[in-house]
Amino acid sequence: MRPDGITAETGFPEASNGSYSSGTSKTALNGQSAANGNSHTNGSKPPHSSTYYGHNREEVTRILIQSLHELGYTSSAERLSSESGFELETSGVATFRSAVLGGRWVEAERILIQSFRNAGSQPDQDPLPEETLVLAADADRNAMLFHLRQQKFLELLEERDLAAALGVLRQELTPLNFDVERLHALSSLLMCPTELLHDQAGWEGPVSSSRERLLGKLSESISPSVMIPQHRLAILLDHVKSTQINNCLYHNTAESPSLYSDHMCDRNDFPLEVNVDLNHHSDEVWYCEFSHDGSKLVTAGKDHNVLIYDTTDFSVLHQLTDHEKGVAFASWSPDDTKLITCSQDNKARVWSVESGRCLLSVNHHRQPVTAAAWAADGESFVIGSLDAESQLRHWSIGGQAIHAWKGGYRVQDCAISADGRRLVAADTEAKIHVYNLLTHEEDYCLPLPSKPTSVAISQDSRHVLINLAEGEIQLVDMETTSVVRRFKGQKQGEFVIRSTFGGAAENFIVSGSEDSKVYIWHKENGNLVETLEGHIAGCVNSISWNTTNPGMFASAGDDNTVRIWSRNCNRPRPGPAPRSRVPSNGVTQTSALRTTTFGF
């Protein structure tokens, strides 16, 4: 037991029966207290209204009791339970909780099965056994048993007790005839090495944490009148904060709003002004990206050049000139020590960021190399190309081919999720392909309404952002493949325009546009936050938001410049004077001169 009274295994205070209950008063199985829902420790009616500012008094009190236990204030929780006459949960729930968290699967199943048998009984006519749960209306017996037995199966696999695990699979899970697809996935884990078990099973954390998640899953099928969902007050407070953030158009901080007052960010703190113009490219700039630590910025363009800047003063650290044609993409390694560049010369190159030296040249493709993505460990990477015979390959850092995906399509862009599990490839034929990077197998292929020009995956690995040629950006749930939100307003149709996540906690979606502007939307409510006059002429091709400084982002455009946007305009401009943005023929440059149409 920890000094604060919370057990290490469950995260809840210890009690002799595994319950939160103080034992000083009883609650009926329907969640109401014994004396008409208003019992008091001295038997008299509490001198209180039945509501608390319009909220159910019992619900508020029981949630407070739960929260006090979770905060470690056990004595205060028991005092509140005693004084209010409201018990947190029934003895049946307490026993069930203890059985699940303790891995006593036979006992947990017995309580579940008994609860389903007695589900139709009326408590006032046929008293239920103490160890009985009040189930939700949509509770599914086989589903709940499947989740319990799946946990038992996975724990046996982790212990390498394969014989017992096989027995659970054949004799306990299979007869339920529930979620056959998941059952097949579980059977494949029997030959899975222990070190890969958690990733393959989607089973994160130690056993104690996974049992907590199991209990939370099972609680969805138990009436909240007898078993309040875990961490209910924290969840309610999260909802409050999320609502405030969603209603705050310029919320650009990773700090959580205070509960003491309503929250609203000041527009003046948002990066809306150009602080620095970088004019080192001699032609269209097609790509820009900040390093993960925010200390550097890479830019690449039609002039064959790749530039690496120090973001403290935006001085040029390296100018990489080995490519023979325009460079359309660059990608930082997870530790920012290496950089991959992708070019229309059909090559990808890996560079040392410290020295600026080329470490590896990939000459395998016969068409332009369009994109690259690093594996989470930084020991390998994937390259995408318009070469339909070799459109997607997985390479080791030493230059050895690990895997080549078949399919005969052309890749416009690709990205790997931060958790290292998924690879997304944008097909020029209006599709995205989602692969399991660990097994190299395709999870699914998602058709799109038009050609994708870029893909980006959120840091939590839950969503993929797809920029479409028809002028729409879609935020897609990677698990369900459903479109969560659509963003419109930017101009697109002919060229490769990139969009990405931006701001603190990725609160925004930001995109370039063919009308020389930068568009910023609120990710959660979909509202257009700002339309910025981005560049003098042509397209704004790429945007990158500094992940360590939410008050800064960069845009790359056809006017040969990279612009640094900031909420602080006091930083001095770099040394070289800006070049004229009018070509020698005296005609203003427009997007019609572009050649970065790639697969279009």
Coordinates of C-alpha atoms in Angstrom, one line a residue:
M1 CA 0.0 0.0 0.0
R2 CA 1.4 3.4 -1.0
P3 CA 1.7 6.2 1.6
D4 CA -1.3 8.0 0.1
G5 CA -3.5 4.9 0.6
I6 CA -3.7 3.9 -3.0
T7 CA -2.7 0.4 -3.9
A8 CA -0.1 -0.1 -6.5
E9 CA -2.0 -2.8 -8.4
T10 CA -5.4 -1.2 -8.7
G11 CA -4.9 2.5 -8.1
F12 CA -7.8 2.4 -5.6
P13 CA -7.9 2.6 -1.8
E14 CA -7.7 -0.7 0.0
A15 CA -10.8 -2.0 1.6
S16 CA -11.5 -5.3 3.2
N17 CA -14.1 -6.3 0.6
G18 CA -12.5 -4.5 -2.4
S19 CA -15.2 -1.8 -2.3
Y20 CA -15.1 2.0 -2.1
S21 CA -18.0 1.6 0.3
S22 CA -17.7 3.0 3.9
G23 CA -20.1 0.3 5.1
T24 CA -22.1 2.8 7.2
S25 CA -25.1 2.9 4.9
K26 CA -26.6 0.8 2.2
T27 CA -27.6 1.5 -1.4
A28 CA -30.3 -0.5 -3.2
L29 CA -29.3 -2.3 -6.5
N30 CA -31.0 0.5 -8.5
G31 CA -28.6 3.0 -7.0
Q32 CA -31.1 4.7 -4.7
S33 CA -30.3 5.0 -1.0
A34 CA -32.4 3.0 1.4
A35 CA -34.9 5.5 2.7
N36 CA -36.6 6.8 -0.4
G37 CA -33.3 7.9 -1.9
N38 CA -32.6 10.3 1.0
S39 CA -31.4 8.2 3.9
H40 CA -29.2 9.9 6.5
T41 CA -26.9 8.3 9.1
N42 CA -29.2 9.3 12.0
G43 CA -32.3 8.2 10.1
S44 CA -33.7 11.7 9.7
K45 CA -34.2 13.4 6.3
P46 CA -31.3 15.5 5.4
P47 CA -32.1 19.2 5.4
H48 CA -31.1 19.6 1.8
S49 CA -32.8 20.0 -1.6
S50 CA -32.9 16.9 -3.8
T51 CA -30.9 18.8 -6.3
Y52 CA -27.7 20.6 -6.4
Y53 CA -28.1 23.7 -8.7
G54 CA -30.3 21.6 -10.9
H55 CA -28.1 18.5 -10.7
N56 CA -29.2 15.2 -9.0
R57 CA -27.8 15.4 -5.5
E58 CA -27.1 11.7 -5.2
E59 CA -25.2 11.5 -8.5
V60 CA -23.1 14.5 -7.5
T61 CA -22.3 13.1 -4.1
R62 CA -21.4 9.6 -5.3
I63 CA -19.1 11.1 -8.0
L64 CA -17.5 13.2 -5.3
I65 CA -17.0 10.1 -3.1
Q66 CA -15.4 8.2 -6.1
S67 CA -13.1 11.2 -6.8
L68 CA -12.0 11.6 -3.2
H69 CA -11.0 7.9 -3.2
E70 CA -9.1 8.4 -6.4
L71 CA -7.3 11.5 -5.0
G72 CA -6.2 9.4 -2.0
Y73 CA -8.5 11.2 0.5
T74 CA -10.0 7.9 1.9
S75 CA -11.1 9.3 5.2
S76 CA -12.8 12.2 3.6
A77 CA -14.6 9.9 1.2
E78 CA -15.8 7.7 4.0
R79 CA -16.9 10.7 6.0
L80 CA -18.9 12.0 3.0
S81 CA -20.5 8.6 2.5
S82 CA -21.5 8.4 6.1
E83 CA -22.8 12.0 6.3
S84 CA -24.7 11.8 3.1
G85 CA -26.1 8.3 3.4
F86 CA -25.0 7.5 -0.2
E87 CA -22.9 4.4 -0.8
L88 CA -20.5 4.4 -3.7
E89 CA -21.2 0.9 -5.0
T90 CA -22.9 -2.3 -4.0
S91 CA -21.1 -5.3 -2.5
G92 CA -21.6 -7.2 -5.8
V93 CA -19.9 -4.5 -7.8
A94 CA -17.1 -4.4 -5.2
T95 CA -16.5 -8.1 -5.4
F96 CA -16.6 -8.0 -9.2
R97 CA -14.1 -5.2 -9.3
S98 CA -11.8 -7.0 -6.9
A99 CA -12.0 -10.2 -9.0
V100 CA -11.2 -8.5 -12.3
L101 CA -8.3 -6.5 -10.9
G102 CA -7.0 -9.5 -9.1
G103 CA -7.2 -11.8 -12.1
R104 CA -9.7 -14.2 -10.4
W105 CA -11.4 -15.1 -13.7
V106 CA -13.6 -17.9 -12.4
E107 CA -15.1 -15.6 -9.7
A108 CA -15.6 -12.7 -12.1
E109 CA -17.4 -15.0 -14.6
R110 CA -19.6 -16.5 -11.9
I111 CA -20.8 -13.0 -11.0
L112 CA -21.4 -12.1 -14.6
I113 CA -23.3 -15.2 -15.5
Q114 CA -25.4 -15.0 -12.3
S115 CA -26.2 -11.4 -13.1
F116 CA -27.5 -12.3 -16.5
R117 CA -29.6 -15.1 -15.1
N118 CA -31.2 -12.7 -12.6
A119 CA -31.5 -9.8 -15.1
G120 CA -35.3 -10.1 -15.3
S121 CA -35.9 -10.3 -11.5
Q122 CA -37.7 -7.5 -9.7
P123 CA -35.7 -6.5 -6.6
D124 CA -38.9 -5.8 -4.6
Q125 CA -40.4 -9.2 -5.4
D126 CA -37.5 -11.5 -5.7
P127 CA -34.4 -10.2 -3.8
L128 CA -31.2 -10.7 -5.8
P129 CA -28.1 -12.3 -4.4
E130 CA -25.6 -9.8 -3.0
E131 CA -23.0 -10.7 -5.6
T132 CA -25.1 -9.6 -8.5
L133 CA -24.6 -6.7 -11.0
V134 CA -27.3 -4.5 -12.4
L135 CA -26.7 -4.7 -16.1
A136 CA -27.2 -2.0 -18.7
A137 CA -30.1 -2.5 -21.1
D138 CA -27.8 -3.4 -24.0
A139 CA -25.5 -5.6 -22.1
D140 CA -24.3 -8.6 -24.1
R141 CA -23.4 -11.7 -22.1
N142 CA -21.1 -13.2 -24.7
A143 CA -19.3 -9.9 -25.4
M144 CA -18.5 -9.4 -21.7
L145 CA -17.3 -13.0 -21.3
F146 CA -15.2 -12.6 -24.5
H147 CA -13.4 -9.6 -23.0
L148 CA -12.8 -11.4 -19.8
R149 CA -11.5 -14.6 -21.4
Q150 CA -9.4 -12.6 -23.9
Q151 CA -7.6 -10.9 -21.0
K152 CA -7.0 -14.4 -19.5
F153 CA -5.7 -15.7 -22.8
L154 CA -3.3 -12.8 -23.3
E155 CA -1.9 -13.0 -19.8
L156 CA -1.2 -16.7 -20.3
L157 CA 0.6 -15.9 -23.6
E158 CA 2.7 -13.4 -21.8
E159 CA 3.6 -16.0 -19.2
R160 CA 4.4 -18.4 -22.2
D161 CA 2.0 -20.9 -20.9
L162 CA 1.0 -21.9 -24.4
A163 CA -0.8 -25.0 -23.5
A164 CA -3.2 -23.2 -21.1
A165 CA -3.6 -20.3 -23.6
L166 CA -4.6 -22.8 -26.3
G167 CA -7.1 -24.4 -24.0
V168 CA -8.7 -21.0 -23.3
L169 CA -8.8 -20.2 -27.0
R170 CA -10.4 -23.6 -28.0
Q171 CA -12.6 -24.3 -25.0
E172 CA -13.6 -20.8 -23.7
L173 CA -13.3 -18.2 -26.4
T174 CA -14.3 -20.2 -29.5
P175 CA -17.7 -21.5 -28.1
L176 CA -18.9 -17.9 -27.5
N177 CA -19.0 -17.4 -31.3
F178 CA -18.3 -13.7 -30.8
D179 CA -16.1 -11.5 -33.0
V180 CA -14.7 -14.2 -35.2
E181 CA -12.3 -11.9 -36.9
R182 CA -10.7 -10.9 -33.5
L183 CA -10.7 -14.6 -32.6
H184 CA -8.6 -15.4 -35.7
A185 CA -6.2 -12.5 -34.7
L186 CA -5.8 -14.0 -31.2
S187 CA -5.1 -17.4 -32.6
S188 CA -2.2 -16.0 -34.7
L189 CA -0.6 -14.7 -31.5
L190 CA 0.2 -18.2 -30.3
M191 CA 3.4 -18.1 -32.5
C192 CA 4.2 -14.4 -31.7
P193 CA 7.4 -13.7 -29.9
T194 CA 6.9 -12.3 -26.4
E195 CA 8.6 -9.0 -27.2
L196 CA 6.1 -8.4 -30.1
L197 CA 3.0 -9.6 -28.2
H198 CA 1.8 -6.2 -26.9
D199 CA 2.2 -4.5 -30.3
Q200 CA 0.5 -7.3 -32.3
A201 CA -2.3 -7.6 -29.8
G202 CA -2.9 -3.9 -29.4
W203 CA -2.4 -4.6 -25.7
E204 CA -0.4 -1.8 -24.1
G205 CA 1.2 -1.5 -20.7
P206 CA 1.6 -3.9 -17.7
V207 CA -1.0 -6.5 -16.6
S208 CA -2.4 -4.1 -13.9
S209 CA -3.0 -1.4 -16.5
S210 CA -4.6 -3.8 -18.9
R211 CA -6.9 -5.1 -16.2
E212 CA -7.9 -1.5 -15.4
R213 CA -8.8 -1.0 -19.0
L214 CA -10.7 -4.3 -19.1
L215 CA -12.8 -3.2 -16.0
G216 CA -13.5 0.1 -17.8
K217 CA -14.7 -1.8 -20.9
L218 CA -16.9 -4.1 -18.8
S219 CA -18.3 -1.2 -16.8
E220 CA -19.9 0.1 -20.1
S221 CA -22.3 -2.8 -19.8
I222 CA -23.1 -2.3 -16.1
S223 CA -25.7 0.2 -15.0
P224 CA -24.0 3.4 -13.8
S225 CA -26.5 3.6 -11.0
V226 CA -24.5 0.9 -9.2
M227 CA -21.0 1.2 -10.9
I228 CA -20.0 4.7 -11.7
P229 CA -17.7 4.7 -14.8
Q230 CA -14.1 5.0 -13.8
H231 CA -12.7 8.5 -13.2
R232 CA -16.1 10.1 -13.8
L233 CA -15.3 13.5 -12.4
A234 CA -12.0 13.8 -14.4
I235 CA -13.9 12.8 -17.5
L236 CA -16.6 15.5 -16.8
L237 CA -13.9 18.1 -16.3
D238 CA -12.2 17.0 -19.5
H239 CA -15.5 17.6 -21.3
V240 CA -15.7 21.1 -19.7
K241 CA -12.2 22.0 -20.8
S242 CA -12.7 20.5 -24.3
T243 CA -15.8 22.6 -24.8
Q244 CA -13.9 25.7 -23.8
I245 CA -11.0 24.9 -26.1
N246 CA -13.4 24.2 -29.0
N247 CA -15.1 27.5 -28.4
C248 CA -11.8 29.3 -28.3
L249 CA -10.9 30.1 -31.9
Y250 CA -7.3 31.0 -31.2
H251 CA -6.4 28.3 -28.6
N252 CA -2.7 27.8 -29.2
T253 CA -1.3 26.6 -26.0
A254 CA -0.6 23.1 -24.7
E255 CA -1.4 24.3 -21.1
S256 CA -4.7 23.0 -19.8
P257 CA -7.3 25.8 -19.1
S258 CA -7.9 26.6 -15.5
L259 CA -11.1 25.5 -13.9
Y260 CA -11.3 28.7 -11.9
S261 CA -12.5 30.8 -14.8
D262 CA -13.8 30.7 -18.3
H263 CA -11.1 30.4 -21.0
M264 CA -10.5 32.5 -24.1
C265 CA -7.2 33.1 -26.0
D266 CA -6.2 36.5 -27.3
R267 CA -5.9 36.7 -31.1
N268 CA -2.7 38.9 -30.6
D269 CA -0.9 35.8 -29.3
F270 CA -1.5 33.9 -32.6
P271 CA 1.2 33.8 -35.3
L272 CA -0.4 36.1 -37.9
E273 CA 2.5 38.3 -39.1
V274 CA 5.5 37.5 -41.2
N275 CA 8.6 37.9 -39.0
V276 CA 11.3 36.7 -41.5
D277 CA 11.5 36.2 -45.2
L278 CA 14.1 33.6 -46.4
N279 CA 15.2 34.3 -49.9
H280 CA 18.0 31.9 -50.5
H281 CA 16.3 29.8 -53.2
S282 CA 16.5 30.9 -56.8
D283 CA 13.2 29.2 -57.9
E284 CA 10.0 27.9 -56.5
V285 CA 10.2 26.4 -53.0
W286 CA 8.2 23.2 -52.9
Y287 CA 8.7 22.0 -49.3
C288 CA 9.6 23.1 -45.7
E289 CA 9.7 21.3 -42.4
F290 CA 10.9 22.1 -38.9
S291 CA 12.9 19.5 -37.1
H292 CA 11.3 17.6 -34.2
D293 CA 13.1 19.7 -31.6
G294 CA 12.3 22.9 -33.5
S295 CA 15.9 24.0 -33.7
K296 CA 16.2 23.7 -37.5
L297 CA 14.2 24.2 -40.6
V298 CA 14.7 22.4 -44.0
T299 CA 13.6 23.8 -47.3
A300 CA 13.7 22.3 -50.7
G301 CA 12.7 23.4 -54.2
K302 CA 12.8 23.5 -57.9
D303 CA 16.4 24.9 -58.0
H304 CA 17.7 21.4 -56.9
N305 CA 18.8 22.8 -53.6
V306 CA 18.1 21.8 -50.0
L307 CA 18.8 24.3 -47.3
I308 CA 19.1 23.7 -43.5
Y309 CA 18.6 26.7 -41.3
D310 CA 19.3 27.4 -37.6
T311 CA 15.9 28.7 -36.2
T312 CA 17.5 30.9 -33.6
D313 CA 18.6 33.4 -36.2
F314 CA 17.6 31.6 -39.5
S315 CA 21.2 31.5 -40.7
V316 CA 22.0 28.8 -43.2
L317 CA 23.8 25.8 -41.7
H318 CA 24.1 23.7 -44.9
Q319 CA 23.2 24.0 -48.6
L320 CA 22.9 20.5 -50.0
T321 CA 23.4 20.6 -53.8
D322 CA 23.9 17.0 -54.9
H323 CA 20.4 16.5 -56.5
E324 CA 20.2 17.0 -60.3
K325 CA 16.6 18.1 -60.5
G326 CA 14.0 19.7 -58.2
V327 CA 13.6 18.4 -54.7
A328 CA 10.0 17.9 -53.6
F329 CA 10.2 16.5 -50.1
A330 CA 12.4 16.2 -47.0
S331 CA 12.0 14.2 -43.8
W332 CA 13.8 14.5 -40.5
S333 CA 14.9 11.3 -38.7
P334 CA 13.2 10.9 -35.2
D335 CA 16.4 12.1 -33.5
D336 CA 16.9 14.9 -36.1
T337 CA 20.5 13.7 -36.8
K338 CA 19.6 12.6 -40.4
L339 CA 17.6 13.9 -43.3
I340 CA 16.1 12.2 -46.3
T341 CA 15.5 14.3 -49.5
C342 CA 13.4 13.1 -52.4
S343 CA 13.9 14.5 -55.9
Q344 CA 12.6 14.5 -59.5
D345 CA 16.0 13.1 -60.4
N346 CA 14.5 9.7 -59.3
K347 CA 16.8 9.6 -56.3
A348 CA 16.5 9.8 -52.5
R349 CA 19.5 10.8 -50.4
V350 CA 20.2 10.4 -46.7
W351 CA 22.2 13.2 -45.2
S352 CA 24.1 13.8 -41.9
V353 CA 22.6 16.9 -40.4
E354 CA 25.7 17.8 -38.5
S355 CA 28.2 17.6 -41.4
G356 CA 25.9 18.1 -44.4
R357 CA 27.5 15.0 -45.9
C358 CA 25.5 12.5 -48.0
L359 CA 25.5 9.2 -46.2
L360 CA 23.4 7.2 -48.7
S361 CA 21.9 7.6 -52.2
V362 CA 19.0 5.4 -53.2
N363 CA 19.0 5.0 -57.0
H364 CA 16.5 2.3 -57.3
H365 CA 13.5 4.1 -58.9
R366 CA 12.9 5.0 -62.5
Q367 CA 10.4 7.8 -61.8
P368 CA 10.5 10.8 -59.4
V369 CA 10.8 10.0 -55.7
T370 CA 8.0 11.9 -54.1
A371 CA 8.1 11.2 -50.3
A372 CA 9.8 9.4 -47.5
A373 CA 8.9 8.5 -43.9
W374 CA 11.1 7.3 -41.0
A375 CA 10.3 4.3 -38.9
A376 CA 9.8 5.2 -35.2
D377 CA 13.2 3.7 -34.2
G378 CA 15.1 5.7 -36.9
E379 CA 16.8 2.5 -38.1
S380 CA 14.8 2.2 -41.3
F381 CA 12.6 4.3 -43.7
V382 CA 10.1 4.0 -46.4
I383 CA 10.4 5.7 -49.8
G384 CA 7.4 6.5 -52.1
S385 CA 7.7 7.0 -55.9
L386 CA 5.8 7.6 -59.0
D387 CA 7.5 4.5 -60.3
A388 CA 4.5 2.1 -60.7
E389 CA 6.9 -0.9 -60.7
S390 CA 8.5 0.0 -57.5
Q391 CA 6.2 2.6 -55.8
L392 CA 6.9 1.8 -52.2
R393 CA 9.9 0.3 -50.5
H394 CA 11.1 -0.2 -47.0
W395 CA 14.9 0.4 -46.6
S396 CA 17.4 -0.1 -43.7
I397 CA 19.6 2.8 -42.8
G398 CA 22.4 0.9 -44.4
G399 CA 20.7 0.8 -47.8
Q400 CA 19.4 -2.8 -47.7
A401 CA 15.9 -3.3 -49.1
I402 CA 13.7 -4.7 -46.3
H403 CA 10.4 -5.0 -48.2
A404 CA 8.8 -4.0 -51.5
W405 CA 5.1 -3.6 -51.6
K406 CA 3.3 -4.8 -54.7
G407 CA 0.3 -3.1 -56.3
G408 CA 1.3 -1.3 -59.4
Y409 CA 0.2 2.1 -58.3
R410 CA 2.0 5.4 -58.0
V411 CA 2.7 7.1 -54.6
Q412 CA 2.3 10.8 -54.2
D413 CA 3.0 10.9 -50.5
C414 CA 3.5 8.6 -47.5
A415 CA 3.6 8.9 -43.7
I416 CA 4.3 6.6 -40.8
S417 CA 2.4 6.9 -37.5
A418 CA 4.3 8.1 -34.4
D419 CA 3.7 4.7 -32.7
G420 CA 5.4 3.0 -35.6
R421 CA 2.5 0.7 -36.4
R422 CA 1.0 2.1 -39.6
L423 CA 2.2 3.3 -43.0
V424 CA -0.1 5.4 -45.1
A425 CA 0.5 5.8 -48.8
A426 CA -1.3 8.2 -51.1
D427 CA -2.2 6.7 -54.4
T428 CA -2.5 9.0 -57.4
E429 CA -5.6 7.1 -58.5
A430 CA -7.7 8.6 -55.7
K431 CA -7.0 6.1 -52.9
I432 CA -4.9 5.7 -49.8
H433 CA -3.4 2.4 -48.8
V434 CA -2.9 1.7 -45.0
Y435 CA -0.4 -0.9 -44.1
N436 CA 0.7 -2.6 -40.9
L437 CA 4.4 -1.6 -40.9
L438 CA 5.3 -4.5 -38.6
T439 CA 3.9 -7.2 -40.9
H440 CA 4.0 -5.2 -44.1
E441 CA 0.4 -6.4 -44.8
E442 CA -2.3 -4.0 -46.1
D443 CA -4.9 -3.2 -43.5
Y444 CA -7.2 -1.5 -45.9
C445 CA -7.5 0.6 -49.1
L446 CA -9.7 3.7 -48.8
P447 CA -11.2 5.2 -52.0
L448 CA -11.3 9.0 -52.1
P449 CA -13.4 11.5 -54.1
S450 CA -10.3 12.9 -55.9
K451 CA -6.5 12.5 -56.0
P452 CA -4.7 13.0 -52.7
T453 CA -1.8 15.5 -52.8
S454 CA -0.5 14.9 -49.2
V455 CA -1.1 12.8 -46.1
A456 CA -0.2 13.6 -42.5
I457 CA -0.8 11.5 -39.4
S458 CA -1.6 13.1 -36.0
Q459 CA 0.9 12.6 -33.1
D460 CA -1.5 10.4 -31.3
S461 CA -1.6 8.1 -34.3
R462 CA -5.4 8.2 -34.4
H463 CA -6.1 10.4 -37.5
V464 CA -4.8 10.9 -41.0
L465 CA -5.2 14.2 -42.7
I466 CA -5.7 13.9 -46.5
N467 CA -5.4 16.9 -48.8
L468 CA -7.5 16.3 -52.0
A469 CA -7.0 17.9 -55.4
E470 CA -10.6 18.9 -55.6
G471 CA -10.0 21.5 -52.9
E472 CA -11.0 19.6 -49.7
I473 CA -9.1 18.4 -46.8
Q474 CA -10.4 15.3 -44.9
L475 CA -9.7 14.3 -41.3
V476 CA -10.1 10.5 -41.2
D477 CA -10.3 8.2 -38.2
M478 CA -7.6 5.5 -38.9
E479 CA -9.5 2.8 -37.0
T480 CA -13.0 3.3 -38.5
T481 CA -12.0 4.9 -41.8
S482 CA -14.9 7.4 -41.2
V483 CA -14.4 11.1 -42.2
V484 CA -14.4 13.0 -38.9
R485 CA -14.3 16.5 -40.4
R486 CA -13.9 18.3 -43.7
F487 CA -12.1 21.6 -44.3
K488 CA -12.8 23.7 -47.3
G489 CA -11.9 27.2 -48.6
Q490 CA -8.4 26.8 -50.0
K491 CA -7.9 26.8 -53.8
Q492 CA -6.5 23.6 -55.3
G493 CA -6.9 21.5 -58.5
E494 CA -3.7 21.3 -60.5
F495 CA -0.7 21.3 -58.3
V496 CA 0.7 19.5 -55.3
I497 CA -0.5 21.5 -52.2
R498 CA 0.3 20.2 -48.7
S499 CA -1.7 20.5 -45.5
T500 CA -0.7 19.5 -42.0
F501 CA -1.5 19.6 -38.3
G502 CA -0.4 22.8 -36.5
G503 CA -0.4 24.6 -33.2
A504 CA 0.0 23.5 -29.7
A505 CA -1.5 20.0 -29.2
E506 CA -2.2 20.0 -32.9
N507 CA -5.3 22.2 -32.4
F508 CA -5.3 23.5 -36.0
I509 CA -5.3 22.3 -39.6
V510 CA -3.2 24.5 -41.9
S511 CA -2.8 24.4 -45.6
G512 CA -1.2 26.2 -48.5
S513 CA -3.3 27.1 -51.6
E514 CA -3.1 28.0 -55.2
D515 CA -4.3 31.5 -54.5
S516 CA -1.0 32.5 -52.7
K517 CA -2.7 32.3 -49.3
V518 CA -2.4 30.3 -46.1
Y519 CA -5.6 28.8 -44.6
I520 CA -5.9 27.9 -40.9
W521 CA -8.9 26.0 -39.5
H522 CA -9.8 24.9 -35.9
K523 CA -9.4 21.2 -35.9
E524 CA -12.2 20.3 -33.5
N525 CA -15.0 22.6 -34.7
G526 CA -13.9 23.0 -38.3
N527 CA -14.2 26.8 -38.3
L528 CA -11.9 28.8 -40.6
V529 CA -9.7 30.7 -38.2
E530 CA -7.6 32.8 -40.6
T531 CA -6.9 33.4 -44.2
L532 CA -3.5 34.9 -44.5
E533 CA -2.0 36.7 -47.5
G534 CA 0.8 34.2 -47.7
H535 CA 3.1 35.0 -50.7
I536 CA 3.3 37.5 -53.5
A537 CA 2.5 35.1 -56.4
G538 CA 1.7 31.6 -57.3
C539 CA 1.1 28.7 -54.9
V540 CA 1.8 28.3 -51.3
N541 CA 3.1 24.7 -51.6
S542 CA 3.9 23.6 -48.1
I543 CA 3.4 24.6 -44.4
S544 CA 5.2 23.5 -41.3
W545 CA 4.4 24.5 -37.7
N546 CA 7.2 24.5 -35.2
T547 CA 6.2 21.8 -32.7
T548 CA 8.2 23.3 -29.9
N549 CA 7.2 26.8 -30.5
P550 CA 3.4 27.0 -31.2
G551 CA 3.8 30.7 -32.0
M552 CA 5.8 30.0 -35.2
F553 CA 5.1 28.4 -38.5
A554 CA 6.7 28.4 -42.0
S555 CA 5.3 28.6 -45.5
A556 CA 7.0 27.8 -48.8
G557 CA 5.9 29.4 -52.1
D558 CA 6.3 29.8 -55.8
D559 CA 7.7 33.3 -55.2
N560 CA 11.0 31.6 -54.3
T561 CA 10.6 32.5 -50.6
V562 CA 10.0 30.8 -47.3
R563 CA 8.1 33.0 -44.9
I564 CA 8.4 32.6 -41.1
W565 CA 5.1 33.6 -39.3
S566 CA 5.2 34.6 -35.7
R567 CA 3.3 36.4 -33.0
N568 CA 6.5 38.3 -32.3
C569 CA 7.7 40.8 -34.9
N570 CA 10.8 42.0 -33.0
R571 CA 13.2 39.4 -34.4
P572 CA 15.7 41.0 -36.9
R573 CA 15.5 40.0 -40.5
P574 CA 18.4 37.9 -42.0
G575 CA 21.3 39.6 -43.7
P576 CA 20.8 39.2 -47.5
A577 CA 18.5 41.8 -49.0
P578 CA 15.3 40.4 -50.6
R579 CA 15.6 39.6 -54.3
S580 CA 13.2 41.0 -56.9
R581 CA 10.3 38.6 -57.3
V582 CA 9.7 39.6 -61.0
P583 CA 11.5 37.4 -63.6
S584 CA 13.9 38.9 -66.1
N585 CA 11.2 39.0 -68.8
G586 CA 9.3 41.5 -66.6
V587 CA 6.2 39.2 -66.2
T588 CA 5.1 38.3 -62.7
Q589 CA 5.6 34.6 -62.0
T590 CA 2.4 32.5 -61.7
S591 CA 1.5 28.9 -60.9
A592 CA 1.1 28.2 -64.7
L593 CA 5.0 28.1 -64.8
R594 CA 5.1 25.3 -62.3
T595 CA 6.4 21.8 -63.1
T596 CA 5.5 20.1 -59.8
T597 CA 2.4 18.4 -61.1
F598 CA 3.9 14.9 -60.5
G599 CA 1.2 12.4 -60.9
F600 CA -1.5 14.7 -62.2

